[in-house]
Amino acid sequence: MKRDQLSECGGCGAPERFLLHNLRRRASYRRFCTNCVLKNHQGLFCAICLEVFNEPPPPHQRLICLKCPSISHLSCSSSPLSQSFTCPPCSNPNFSFFNLADKKPKSTPDHPQGSTPDDDGGGNNDDKTPTKTRAIDKEAAKALLAAAKIAAVSMTKAAAVAKVEAERRVKEATLAKKRAKEALERLALLARKDNDRHKSSLLSTPKSRADAAVAAATTATKTNSLPLPSHIPEKGNNGSFPVSAANVPKLQRQHSAHVC
């Protein structure tokens, strides 16, 4: 809020530099003078005696304005038997709940009647007009008190709403943090599984190649090896092996295959 907006009423724009009330109105925080606070919150106070209602009076003890939601005590009305009640602001467009009366300063030994504080005491003063001060009378004090109570209730409700909103946002932030943590853990798990899978593939490739080489070497060994006879004959008495006529062709073929 800018400095110039702090020194003027948000309703009528009057350059009030004091006695401005903070209120929450239409989802925004604004500052109003006493008169605008009361005119914008009809029904919260008696339009005649300016008593702020904790609870609205019962129907048989109140009068409602014919032109606005203003409420008045039945006993405060000048004609309680009449049902045609009109609140003071509706009766007079120029009506103001809060008026400061001009008051002349009291005479003191240092400042006698007719002198001003700028007087040098010898009656020598360029401005002979007495300085007037603005005083708050009883009616203005009642209006100021009523506006202050309404502003306090408004800010209390605004504080409660702000608290609920803050708690809701804290819960949403906590839930979002939990979801983000779970997502990061899931991502780390997937990355770890992918890394393990990659390492397994690197380790299995050399092993398969070695197995293939061993299988090839075994096959080559089996192919190049000579078959041994299933039965080795015993030596004879002269130290030679007996050879039968049936085994001669078979031995020749094996020898030929070996030589080739």
PDB file of N, CA, C and O in Angstrom, residues 91-166:
ATOM      1  N   SER A  91     -32.358   9.256   5.356  1.00  0.00           N
ATOM      2  CA  SER A  91     -33.214  10.447   5.466  1.00  0.00           C
ATOM      3  C   SER A  91     -32.486  11.693   4.979  1.00  0.00           C
ATOM      4  O   SER A  91     -33.102  12.589   4.392  1.00  0.00           O
ATOM      5  N   ASN A  92     -31.188  11.749   5.212  1.00  0.00           N
ATOM      6  CA  ASN A  92     -30.398  12.920   4.830  1.00  0.00           C
ATOM      7  C   ASN A  92     -29.140  12.452   4.101  1.00  0.00           C
ATOM      8  O   ASN A  92     -28.254  11.846   4.724  1.00  0.00           O
ATOM      9  N   PRO A  93     -29.012  12.678   2.789  1.00  0.00           N
ATOM     10  CA  PRO A  93     -27.837  12.225   2.049  1.00  0.00           C
ATOM     11  C   PRO A  93     -26.528  12.817   2.565  1.00  0.00           C
ATOM     12  O   PRO A  93     -25.470  12.216   2.387  1.00  0.00           O
ATOM     13  N   ASN A  94     -26.586  13.961   3.194  1.00  0.00           N
ATOM     14  CA  ASN A  94     -25.383  14.614   3.714  1.00  0.00           C
ATOM     15  C   ASN A  94     -25.089  14.255   5.166  1.00  0.00           C
ATOM     16  O   ASN A  94     -24.212  14.863   5.788  1.00  0.00           O
ATOM     17  N   PHE A  95     -25.812  13.278   5.676  1.00  0.00           N
ATOM     18  CA  PHE A  95     -25.627  12.912   7.075  1.00  0.00           C
ATOM     19  C   PHE A  95     -24.262  12.248   7.269  1.00  0.00           C
ATOM     20  O   PHE A  95     -23.779  11.499   6.417  1.00  0.00           O
ATOM     21  N   SER A  96     -23.633  12.536   8.408  1.00  0.00           N
ATOM     22  CA  SER A  96     -22.339  11.938   8.755  1.00  0.00           C
ATOM     23  C   SER A  96     -22.407  11.469  10.204  1.00  0.00           C
ATOM     24  O   SER A  96     -22.824  12.216  11.088  1.00  0.00           O
ATOM     25  N   PHE A  97     -21.978  10.237  10.420  1.00  0.00           N
ATOM     26  CA  PHE A  97     -21.962   9.702  11.783  1.00  0.00           C
ATOM     27  C   PHE A  97     -20.874  10.343  12.637  1.00  0.00           C
ATOM     28  O   PHE A  97     -21.015  10.431  13.855  1.00  0.00           O
ATOM     29  N   PHE A  98     -19.818  10.779  12.014  1.00  0.00           N
ATOM     30  CA  PHE A  98     -18.658  11.257  12.763  1.00  0.00           C
ATOM     31  C   PHE A  98     -18.361  12.689  12.343  1.00  0.00           C
ATOM     32  O   PHE A  98     -17.969  12.969  11.205  1.00  0.00           O
ATOM     33  N   ASN A  99     -18.530  13.584  13.279  1.00  0.00           N
ATOM     34  CA  ASN A  99     -18.262  15.000  13.038  1.00  0.00           C
ATOM     35  C   ASN A  99     -17.387  15.538  14.164  1.00  0.00           C
ATOM     36  O   ASN A  99     -17.669  15.314  15.344  1.00  0.00           O
ATOM     37  N   LEU A 100     -16.357  16.235  13.787  1.00  0.00           N
ATOM     38  CA  LEU A 100     -15.485  16.876  14.765  1.00  0.00           C
ATOM     39  C   LEU A 100     -15.886  18.324  14.914  1.00  0.00           C
ATOM     40  O   LEU A 100     -15.994  19.058  13.928  1.00  0.00           O
ATOM     41  N   ALA A 101     -16.136  18.730  16.149  1.00  0.00           N
ATOM     42  CA  ALA A 101     -16.558  20.104  16.417  1.00  0.00           C
ATOM     43  C   ALA A 101     -15.344  20.989  16.605  1.00  0.00           C
ATOM     44  O   ALA A 101     -14.339  20.589  17.197  1.00  0.00           O
ATOM     45  N   ASP A 102     -15.442  22.201  16.051  1.00  0.00           N
ATOM     46  CA  ASP A 102     -14.388  23.187  16.260  1.00  0.00           C
ATOM     47  C   ASP A 102     -14.548  23.785  17.651  1.00  0.00           C
ATOM     48  O   ASP A 102     -15.635  24.177  18.074  1.00  0.00           O
ATOM     49  N   LYS A 103     -13.453  23.874  18.369  1.00  0.00           N
ATOM     50  CA  LYS A 103     -13.492  24.346  19.747  1.00  0.00           C
ATOM     51  C   LYS A 103     -12.353  25.323  19.984  1.00  0.00           C
ATOM     52  O   LYS A 103     -11.216  25.082  19.581  1.00  0.00           O
ATOM     53  N   LYS A 104     -12.697  26.423  20.618  1.00  0.00           N
ATOM     54  CA  LYS A 104     -11.670  27.411  20.921  1.00  0.00           C
ATOM     55  C   LYS A 104     -10.846  26.933  22.110  1.00  0.00           C
ATOM     56  O   LYS A 104     -11.365  26.288  23.018  1.00  0.00           O
ATOM     57  N   PRO A 105      -9.578  27.230  22.122  1.00  0.00           N
ATOM     58  CA  PRO A 105      -8.753  26.805  23.260  1.00  0.00           C
ATOM     59  C   PRO A 105      -9.136  27.561  24.524  1.00  0.00           C
ATOM     60  O   PRO A 105      -9.547  28.717  24.499  1.00  0.00           O
ATOM     61  N   LYS A 106      -9.013  26.878  25.651  1.00  0.00           N
ATOM     62  CA  LYS A 106      -9.326  27.508  26.926  1.00  0.00           C
ATOM     63  C   LYS A 106      -8.230  28.489  27.308  1.00  0.00           C
ATOM     64  O   LYS A 106      -7.072  28.326  26.944  1.00  0.00           O
ATOM     65  N   SER A 107      -8.633  29.498  28.031  1.00  0.00           N
ATOM     66  CA  SER A 107      -7.660  30.500  28.476  1.00  0.00           C
ATOM     67  C   SER A 107      -6.875  29.965  29.668  1.00  0.00           C
ATOM     68  O   SER A 107      -7.413  29.316  30.551  1.00  0.00           O
ATOM     69  N   THR A 108      -5.584  30.198  29.652  1.00  0.00           N
ATOM     70  CA  THR A 108      -4.681  29.799  30.727  1.00  0.00           C
ATOM     71  C   THR A 108      -3.877  31.002  31.159  1.00  0.00           C
ATOM     72  O   THR A 108      -3.847  32.037  30.464  1.00  0.00           O
ATOM     73  N   PRO A 109      -3.220  30.942  32.310  1.00  0.00           N
ATOM     74  CA  PRO A 109      -2.394  32.095  32.725  1.00  0.00           C
ATOM     75  C   PRO A 109      -1.331  32.450  31.695  1.00  0.00           C
ATOM     76  O   PRO A 109      -1.014  33.628  31.500  1.00  0.00           O
ATOM     77  N   ASP A 110      -0.787  31.446  31.012  1.00  0.00           N
ATOM     78  CA  ASP A 110       0.232  31.744  30.003  1.00  0.00           C
ATOM     79  C   ASP A 110      -0.383  32.234  28.713  1.00  0.00           C
ATOM     80  O   ASP A 110       0.231  33.037  27.997  1.00  0.00           O
ATOM     81  N   HIS A 111      -1.623  31.771  28.437  1.00  0.00           N
ATOM     82  CA  HIS A 111      -2.309  32.175  27.214  1.00  0.00           C
ATOM     83  C   HIS A 111      -3.703  32.637  27.587  1.00  0.00           C
ATOM     84  O   HIS A 111      -4.627  31.822  27.666  1.00  0.00           O
ATOM     85  N   PRO A 112      -3.883  33.871  27.857  1.00  0.00           N
ATOM     86  CA  PRO A 112      -5.217  34.358  28.223  1.00  0.00           C
ATOM     87  C   PRO A 112      -6.170  34.273  27.042  1.00  0.00           C
ATOM     88  O   PRO A 112      -5.773  34.057  25.908  1.00  0.00           O
ATOM     89  N   GLN A 113      -7.455  34.448  27.359  1.00  0.00           N
ATOM     90  CA  GLN A 113      -8.500  34.366  26.343  1.00  0.00           C
ATOM     91  C   GLN A 113      -8.242  35.395  25.253  1.00  0.00           C
ATOM     92  O   GLN A 113      -7.973  36.576  25.528  1.00  0.00           O
ATOM     93  N   GLY A 114      -8.319  34.966  24.023  1.00  0.00           N
ATOM     94  CA  GLY A 114      -8.104  35.874  22.905  1.00  0.00           C
ATOM     95  C   GLY A 114      -6.684  35.845  22.384  1.00  0.00           C
ATOM     96  O   GLY A 114      -6.404  36.457  21.365  1.00  0.00           O
ATOM     97  N   SER A 115      -5.763  35.194  23.082  1.00  0.00           N
ATOM     98  CA  SER A 115      -4.388  35.082  22.597  1.00  0.00           C
ATOM     99  C   SER A 115      -4.156  33.703  22.023  1.00  0.00           C
ATOM    100  O   SER A 115      -4.934  32.780  22.229  1.00  0.00           O
ATOM    101  N   THR A 116      -3.087  33.561  21.318  1.00  0.00           N
ATOM    102  CA  THR A 116      -2.735  32.303  20.686  1.00  0.00           C
ATOM    103  C   THR A 116      -1.405  31.833  21.228  1.00  0.00           C
ATOM    104  O   THR A 116      -0.651  32.607  21.819  1.00  0.00           O
ATOM    105  N   PRO A 117      -1.093  30.550  21.033  1.00  0.00           N
ATOM    106  CA  PRO A 117       0.192  30.063  21.520  1.00  0.00           C
ATOM    107  C   PRO A 117       1.374  30.766  20.882  1.00  0.00           C
ATOM    108  O   PRO A 117       2.456  30.781  21.446  1.00  0.00           O
ATOM    109  N   ASP A 118       1.188  31.412  19.711  1.00  0.00           N
ATOM    110  CA  ASP A 118       2.291  32.123  19.070  1.00  0.00           C
ATOM    111  C   ASP A 118       2.478  33.524  19.624  1.00  0.00           C
ATOM    112  O   ASP A 118       3.432  34.219  19.254  1.00  0.00           O
ATOM    113  N   ASP A 119       1.548  33.920  20.490  1.00  0.00           N
ATOM    114  CA  ASP A 119       1.648  35.256  21.078  1.00  0.00           C
ATOM    115  C   ASP A 119       2.859  35.321  21.992  1.00  0.00           C
ATOM    116  O   ASP A 119       3.136  34.382  22.736  1.00  0.00           O
ATOM    117  N   ASP A 120       3.608  36.386  21.971  1.00  0.00           N
ATOM    118  CA  ASP A 120       4.817  36.510  22.787  1.00  0.00           C
ATOM    119  C   ASP A 120       4.537  36.909  24.216  1.00  0.00           C
ATOM    120  O   ASP A 120       5.461  37.147  25.007  1.00  0.00           O
ATOM    121  N   GLY A 121       3.245  37.004  24.590  1.00  0.00           N
ATOM    122  CA  GLY A 121       2.886  37.354  25.954  1.00  0.00           C
ATOM    123  C   GLY A 121       2.603  38.826  26.124  1.00  0.00           C
ATOM    124  O   GLY A 121       1.972  39.222  27.084  1.00  0.00           O
ATOM    125  N   GLY A 122       3.053  39.627  25.215  1.00  0.00           N
ATOM    126  CA  GLY A 122       2.784  41.066  25.316  1.00  0.00           C
ATOM    127  C   GLY A 122       1.661  41.495  24.434  1.00  0.00           C
ATOM    128  O   GLY A 122       1.430  42.691  24.247  1.00  0.00           O
ATOM    129  N   GLY A 123       0.956  40.490  23.867  1.00  0.00           N
ATOM    130  CA  GLY A 123      -0.167  40.835  23.006  1.00  0.00           C
ATOM    131  C   GLY A 123       0.260  41.144  21.603  1.00  0.00           C
ATOM    132  O   GLY A 123      -0.562  41.544  20.789  1.00  0.00           O
ATOM    133  N   ASN A 124       1.589  41.029  21.317  1.00  0.00           N
ATOM    134  CA  ASN A 124       2.081  41.312  19.978  1.00  0.00           C
ATOM    135  C   ASN A 124       2.030  40.028  19.151  1.00  0.00           C
ATOM    136  O   ASN A 124       2.830  39.120  19.324  1.00  0.00           O
ATOM    137  N   ASN A 125       1.061  39.922  18.294  1.00  0.00           N
ATOM    138  CA  ASN A 125       0.903  38.758  17.436  1.00  0.00           C
ATOM    139  C   ASN A 125       0.362  39.228  16.105  1.00  0.00           C
ATOM    140  O   ASN A 125      -0.575  40.014  16.041  1.00  0.00           O
ATOM    141  N   ASP A 126       0.978  38.775  15.030  1.00  0.00           N
ATOM    142  CA  ASP A 126       0.550  39.220  13.706  1.00  0.00           C
ATOM    143  C   ASP A 126      -0.856  38.711  13.401  1.00  0.00           C
ATOM    144  O   ASP A 126      -1.651  39.401  12.771  1.00  0.00           O
ATOM    145  N   ASP A 127      -1.151  37.493  13.820  1.00  0.00           N
ATOM    146  CA  ASP A 127      -2.469  36.922  13.575  1.00  0.00           C
ATOM    147  C   ASP A 127      -3.269  37.011  14.869  1.00  0.00           C
ATOM    148  O   ASP A 127      -3.011  36.312  15.829  1.00  0.00           O
ATOM    149  N   LYS A 128      -4.287  37.869  14.867  1.00  0.00           N
ATOM    150  CA  LYS A 128      -5.098  38.081  16.065  1.00  0.00           C
ATOM    151  C   LYS A 128      -6.231  37.076  16.175  1.00  0.00           C
ATOM    152  O   LYS A 128      -6.944  37.073  17.166  1.00  0.00           O
ATOM    153  N   THR A 129      -6.418  36.179  15.121  1.00  0.00           N
ATOM    154  CA  THR A 129      -7.524  35.231  15.161  1.00  0.00           C
ATOM    155  C   THR A 129      -7.169  34.075  16.084  1.00  0.00           C
ATOM    156  O   THR A 129      -6.108  33.463  15.935  1.00  0.00           O
ATOM    157  N   PRO A 130      -7.994  33.763  17.056  1.00  0.00           N
ATOM    158  CA  PRO A 130      -7.691  32.648  17.955  1.00  0.00           C
ATOM    159  C   PRO A 130      -7.636  31.332  17.197  1.00  0.00           C
ATOM    160  O   PRO A 130      -8.426  31.104  16.284  1.00  0.00           O
ATOM    161  N   THR A 131      -6.687  30.493  17.563  1.00  0.00           N
ATOM    162  CA  THR A 131      -6.546  29.185  16.934  1.00  0.00           C
ATOM    163  C   THR A 131      -7.614  28.244  17.470  1.00  0.00           C
ATOM    164  O   THR A 131      -7.806  28.136  18.681  1.00  0.00           O
ATOM    165  N   LYS A 132      -8.291  27.555  16.540  1.00  0.00           N
ATOM    166  CA  LYS A 132      -9.343  26.633  16.931  1.00  0.00           C
ATOM    167  C   LYS A 132      -8.811  25.206  16.878  1.00  0.00           C
ATOM    168  O   LYS A 132      -7.972  24.874  16.059  1.00  0.00           O
ATOM    169  N   THR A 133      -9.314  24.379  17.730  1.00  0.00           N
ATOM    170  CA  THR A 133      -8.952  22.971  17.760  1.00  0.00           C
ATOM    171  C   THR A 133     -10.178  22.126  17.464  1.00  0.00           C
ATOM    172  O   THR A 133     -11.314  22.570  17.646  1.00  0.00           O
ATOM    173  N   ARG A 134      -9.943  20.897  16.989  1.00  0.00           N
ATOM    174  CA  ARG A 134     -11.030  19.987  16.673  1.00  0.00           C
ATOM    175  C   ARG A 134     -11.194  19.018  17.836  1.00  0.00           C
ATOM    176  O   ARG A 134     -10.254  18.321  18.219  1.00  0.00           O
ATOM    177  N   ALA A 135     -12.382  18.982  18.366  1.00  0.00           N
ATOM    178  CA  ALA A 135     -12.664  18.167  19.553  1.00  0.00           C
ATOM    179  C   ALA A 135     -13.661  17.080  19.199  1.00  0.00           C
ATOM    180  O   ALA A 135     -14.492  17.226  18.303  1.00  0.00           O
ATOM    181  N   ILE A 136     -13.577  15.963  19.919  1.00  0.00           N
ATOM    182  CA  ILE A 136     -14.503  14.843  19.743  1.00  0.00           C
ATOM    183  C   ILE A 136     -15.535  14.921  20.855  1.00  0.00           C
ATOM    184  O   ILE A 136     -15.206  14.797  22.037  1.00  0.00           O
ATOM    185  N   ASP A 137     -16.773  15.128  20.461  1.00  0.00           N
ATOM    186  CA  ASP A 137     -17.833  15.193  21.460  1.00  0.00           C
ATOM    187  C   ASP A 137     -18.351  13.786  21.749  1.00  0.00           C
ATOM    188  O   ASP A 137     -17.809  12.782  21.269  1.00  0.00           O
ATOM    189  N   LYS A 138     -19.406  13.702  22.512  1.00  0.00           N
ATOM    190  CA  LYS A 138     -19.927  12.409  22.941  1.00  0.00           C
ATOM    191  C   LYS A 138     -20.443  11.595  21.773  1.00  0.00           C
ATOM    192  O   LYS A 138     -20.181  10.383  21.666  1.00  0.00           O
ATOM    193  N   GLU A 139     -21.195  12.215  20.873  1.00  0.00           N
ATOM    194  CA  GLU A 139     -21.747  11.490  19.733  1.00  0.00           C
ATOM    195  C   GLU A 139     -20.643  11.002  18.802  1.00  0.00           C
ATOM    196  O   GLU A 139     -20.692   9.874  18.288  1.00  0.00           O
ATOM    197  N   ALA A 140     -19.634  11.842  18.588  1.00  0.00           N
ATOM    198  CA  ALA A 140     -18.515  11.431  17.739  1.00  0.00           C
ATOM    199  C   ALA A 140     -17.737  10.293  18.392  1.00  0.00           C
ATOM    200  O   ALA A 140     -17.263   9.368  17.713  1.00  0.00           O
ATOM    201  N   ALA A 141     -17.604  10.334  19.723  1.00  0.00           N
ATOM    202  CA  ALA A 141     -16.905   9.262  20.433  1.00  0.00           C
ATOM    203  C   ALA A 141     -17.668   7.945  20.309  1.00  0.00           C
ATOM    204  O   ALA A 141     -17.062   6.868  20.136  1.00  0.00           O
ATOM    205  N   LYS A 142     -18.998   7.985  20.365  1.00  0.00           N
ATOM    206  CA  LYS A 142     -19.800   6.773  20.204  1.00  0.00           C
ATOM    207  C   LYS A 142     -19.641   6.207  18.794  1.00  0.00           C
ATOM    208  O   LYS A 142     -19.519   4.988  18.608  1.00  0.00           O
ATOM    209  N   ALA A 143     -19.626   7.083  17.797  1.00  0.00           N
ATOM    210  CA  ALA A 143     -19.435   6.627  16.418  1.00  0.00           C
ATOM    211  C   ALA A 143     -18.037   6.032  16.231  1.00  0.00           C
ATOM    212  O   ALA A 143     -17.866   5.000  15.567  1.00  0.00           O
ATOM    213  N   LEU A 144     -17.039   6.676  16.832  1.00  0.00           N
ATOM    214  CA  LEU A 144     -15.671   6.169  16.727  1.00  0.00           C
ATOM    215  C   LEU A 144     -15.540   4.799  17.388  1.00  0.00           C
ATOM    216  O   LEU A 144     -14.889   3.888  16.848  1.00  0.00           O
ATOM    217  N   LEU A 145     -16.165   4.629  18.547  1.00  0.00           N
ATOM    218  CA  LEU A 145     -16.123   3.347  19.243  1.00  0.00           C
ATOM    219  C   LEU A 145     -16.822   2.262  18.439  1.00  0.00           C
ATOM    220  O   LEU A 145     -16.323   1.125  18.331  1.00  0.00           O
ATOM    221  N   ALA A 146     -17.984   2.587  17.858  1.00  0.00           N
ATOM    222  CA  ALA A 146     -18.714   1.598  17.056  1.00  0.00           C
ATOM    223  C   ALA A 146     -17.895   1.179  15.837  1.00  0.00           C
ATOM    224  O   ALA A 146     -17.805  -0.014  15.515  1.00  0.00           O
ATOM    225  N   ALA A 147     -17.273   2.141  15.163  1.00  0.00           N
ATOM    226  CA  ALA A 147     -16.456   1.808  13.992  1.00  0.00           C
ATOM    227  C   ALA A 147     -15.246   0.978  14.386  1.00  0.00           C
ATOM    228  O   ALA A 147     -14.847   0.054  13.661  1.00  0.00           O
ATOM    229  N   ALA A 148     -14.644   1.275  15.534  1.00  0.00           N
ATOM    230  CA  ALA A 148     -13.489   0.504  15.993  1.00  0.00           C
ATOM    231  C   ALA A 148     -13.883  -0.942  16.307  1.00  0.00           C
ATOM    232  O   ALA A 148     -13.141  -1.887  15.993  1.00  0.00           O
ATOM    233  N   LYS A 149     -15.050  -1.145  16.911  1.00  0.00           N
ATOM    234  CA  LYS A 149     -15.515  -2.512  17.198  1.00  0.00           C
ATOM    235  C   LYS A 149     -15.765  -3.289  15.910  1.00  0.00           C
ATOM    236  O   LYS A 149     -15.386  -4.465  15.786  1.00  0.00           O
ATOM    237  N   ILE A 150     -16.398  -2.644  14.941  1.00  0.00           N
ATOM    238  CA  ILE A 150     -16.671  -3.308  13.667  1.00  0.00           C
ATOM    239  C   ILE A 150     -15.366  -3.655  12.962  1.00  0.00           C
ATOM    240  O   ILE A 150     -15.209  -4.746  12.395  1.00  0.00           O
ATOM    241  N   ALA A 151     -14.407  -2.741  12.990  1.00  0.00           N
ATOM    242  CA  ALA A 151     -13.107  -3.007  12.367  1.00  0.00           C
ATOM    243  C   ALA A 151     -12.382  -4.152  13.067  1.00  0.00           C
ATOM    244  O   ALA A 151     -11.746  -4.987  12.422  1.00  0.00           O
ATOM    245  N   ALA A 152     -12.487  -4.207  14.396  1.00  0.00           N
ATOM    246  CA  ALA A 152     -11.836  -5.291  15.142  1.00  0.00           C
ATOM    247  C   ALA A 152     -12.441  -6.641  14.780  1.00  0.00           C
ATOM    248  O   ALA A 152     -11.721  -7.629  14.585  1.00  0.00           O
ATOM    249  N   VAL A 153     -13.770  -6.699  14.668  1.00  0.00           N
ATOM    250  CA  VAL A 153     -14.430  -7.958  14.287  1.00  0.00           C
ATOM    251  C   VAL A 153     -14.020  -8.364  12.871  1.00  0.00           C
ATOM    252  O   VAL A 153     -13.746  -9.541  12.591  1.00  0.00           O
ATOM    253  N   SER A 154     -13.956  -7.383  11.975  1.00  0.00           N
ATOM    254  CA  SER A 154     -13.575  -7.679  10.599  1.00  0.00           C
ATOM    255  C   SER A 154     -12.157  -8.234  10.511  1.00  0.00           C
ATOM    256  O   SER A 154     -11.900  -9.224   9.811  1.00  0.00           O
ATOM    257  N   MET A 155     -11.218  -7.633  11.230  1.00  0.00           N
ATOM    258  CA  MET A 155      -9.835  -8.088  11.180  1.00  0.00           C
ATOM    259  C   MET A 155      -9.665  -9.428  11.895  1.00  0.00           C
ATOM    260  O   MET A 155      -8.815 -10.231  11.526  1.00  0.00           O
ATOM    261  N   THR A 156     -10.485  -9.681  12.925  1.00  0.00           N
ATOM    262  CA  THR A 156     -10.433 -10.987  13.588  1.00  0.00           C
ATOM    263  C   THR A 156     -10.869 -12.091  12.637  1.00  0.00           C
ATOM    264  O   THR A 156     -10.238 -13.157  12.563  1.00  0.00           O
ATOM    265  N   LYS A 157     -11.940 -11.851  11.893  1.00  0.00           N
ATOM    266  CA  LYS A 157     -12.382 -12.830  10.898  1.00  0.00           C
ATOM    267  C   LYS A 157     -11.342 -12.999   9.802  1.00  0.00           C
ATOM    268  O   LYS A 157     -11.089 -14.114   9.330  1.00  0.00           O
ATOM    269  N   ALA A 158     -10.727 -11.890   9.393  1.00  0.00           N
ATOM    270  CA  ALA A 158      -9.698 -11.978   8.359  1.00  0.00           C
ATOM    271  C   ALA A 158      -8.497 -12.782   8.838  1.00  0.00           C
ATOM    272  O   ALA A 158      -7.903 -13.557   8.074  1.00  0.00           O
ATOM    273  N   ALA A 159      -8.149 -12.612  10.113  1.00  0.00           N
ATOM    274  CA  ALA A 159      -7.031 -13.381  10.670  1.00  0.00           C
ATOM    275  C   ALA A 159      -7.357 -14.872  10.714  1.00  0.00           C
ATOM    276  O   ALA A 159      -6.503 -15.719  10.426  1.00  0.00           O
ATOM    277  N   ALA A 160      -8.611 -15.196  11.058  1.00  0.00           N
ATOM    278  CA  ALA A 160      -9.014 -16.607  11.084  1.00  0.00           C
ATOM    279  C   ALA A 160      -8.973 -17.212   9.682  1.00  0.00           C
ATOM    280  O   ALA A 160      -8.505 -18.340   9.483  1.00  0.00           O
ATOM    281  N   VAL A 161      -9.451 -16.459   8.690  1.00  0.00           N
ATOM    282  CA  VAL A 161      -9.410 -16.943   7.308  1.00  0.00           C
ATOM    283  C   VAL A 161      -7.969 -17.121   6.846  1.00  0.00           C
ATOM    284  O   VAL A 161      -7.626 -18.108   6.180  1.00  0.00           O
ATOM    285  N   ALA A 162      -7.109 -16.160   7.199  1.00  0.00           N
ATOM    286  CA  ALA A 162      -5.698 -16.264   6.809  1.00  0.00           C
ATOM    287  C   ALA A 162      -5.026 -17.469   7.465  1.00  0.00           C
ATOM    288  O   ALA A 162      -4.189 -18.138   6.852  1.00  0.00           O
ATOM    289  N   LYS A 163      -5.398 -17.765   8.701  1.00  0.00           N
ATOM    290  CA  LYS A 163      -4.831 -18.925   9.388  1.00  0.00           C
ATOM    291  C   LYS A 163      -5.233 -20.220   8.705  1.00  0.00           C
ATOM    292  O   LYS A 163      -4.399 -21.114   8.488  1.00  0.00           O
ATOM    293  N   VAL A 164      -6.517 -20.334   8.354  1.00  0.00           N
ATOM    294  CA  VAL A 164      -6.988 -21.536   7.664  1.00  0.00           C
ATOM    295  C   VAL A 164      -6.289 -21.685   6.318  1.00  0.00           C
ATOM    296  O   VAL A 164      -5.868 -22.783   5.927  1.00  0.00           O
ATOM    297  N   GLU A 165      -6.138 -20.582   5.600  1.00  0.00           N
ATOM    298  CA  GLU A 165      -5.466 -20.635   4.303  1.00  0.00           C
ATOM    299  C   GLU A 165      -3.999 -21.022   4.454  1.00  0.00           C
ATOM    300  O   GLU A 165      -3.464 -21.804   3.649  1.00  0.00           O
ATOM    301  N   ALA A 166      -3.351 -20.495   5.481  1.00  0.00           N
ATOM    302  CA  ALA A 166      -1.953 -20.846   5.719  1.00  0.00           C
ATOM    303  C   ALA A 166      -1.795 -22.321   6.061  1.00  0.00           C
ATOM    304  O   ALA A 166      -0.883 -22.998   5.569  1.00  0.00           O
TER     305      ALA A 166
END
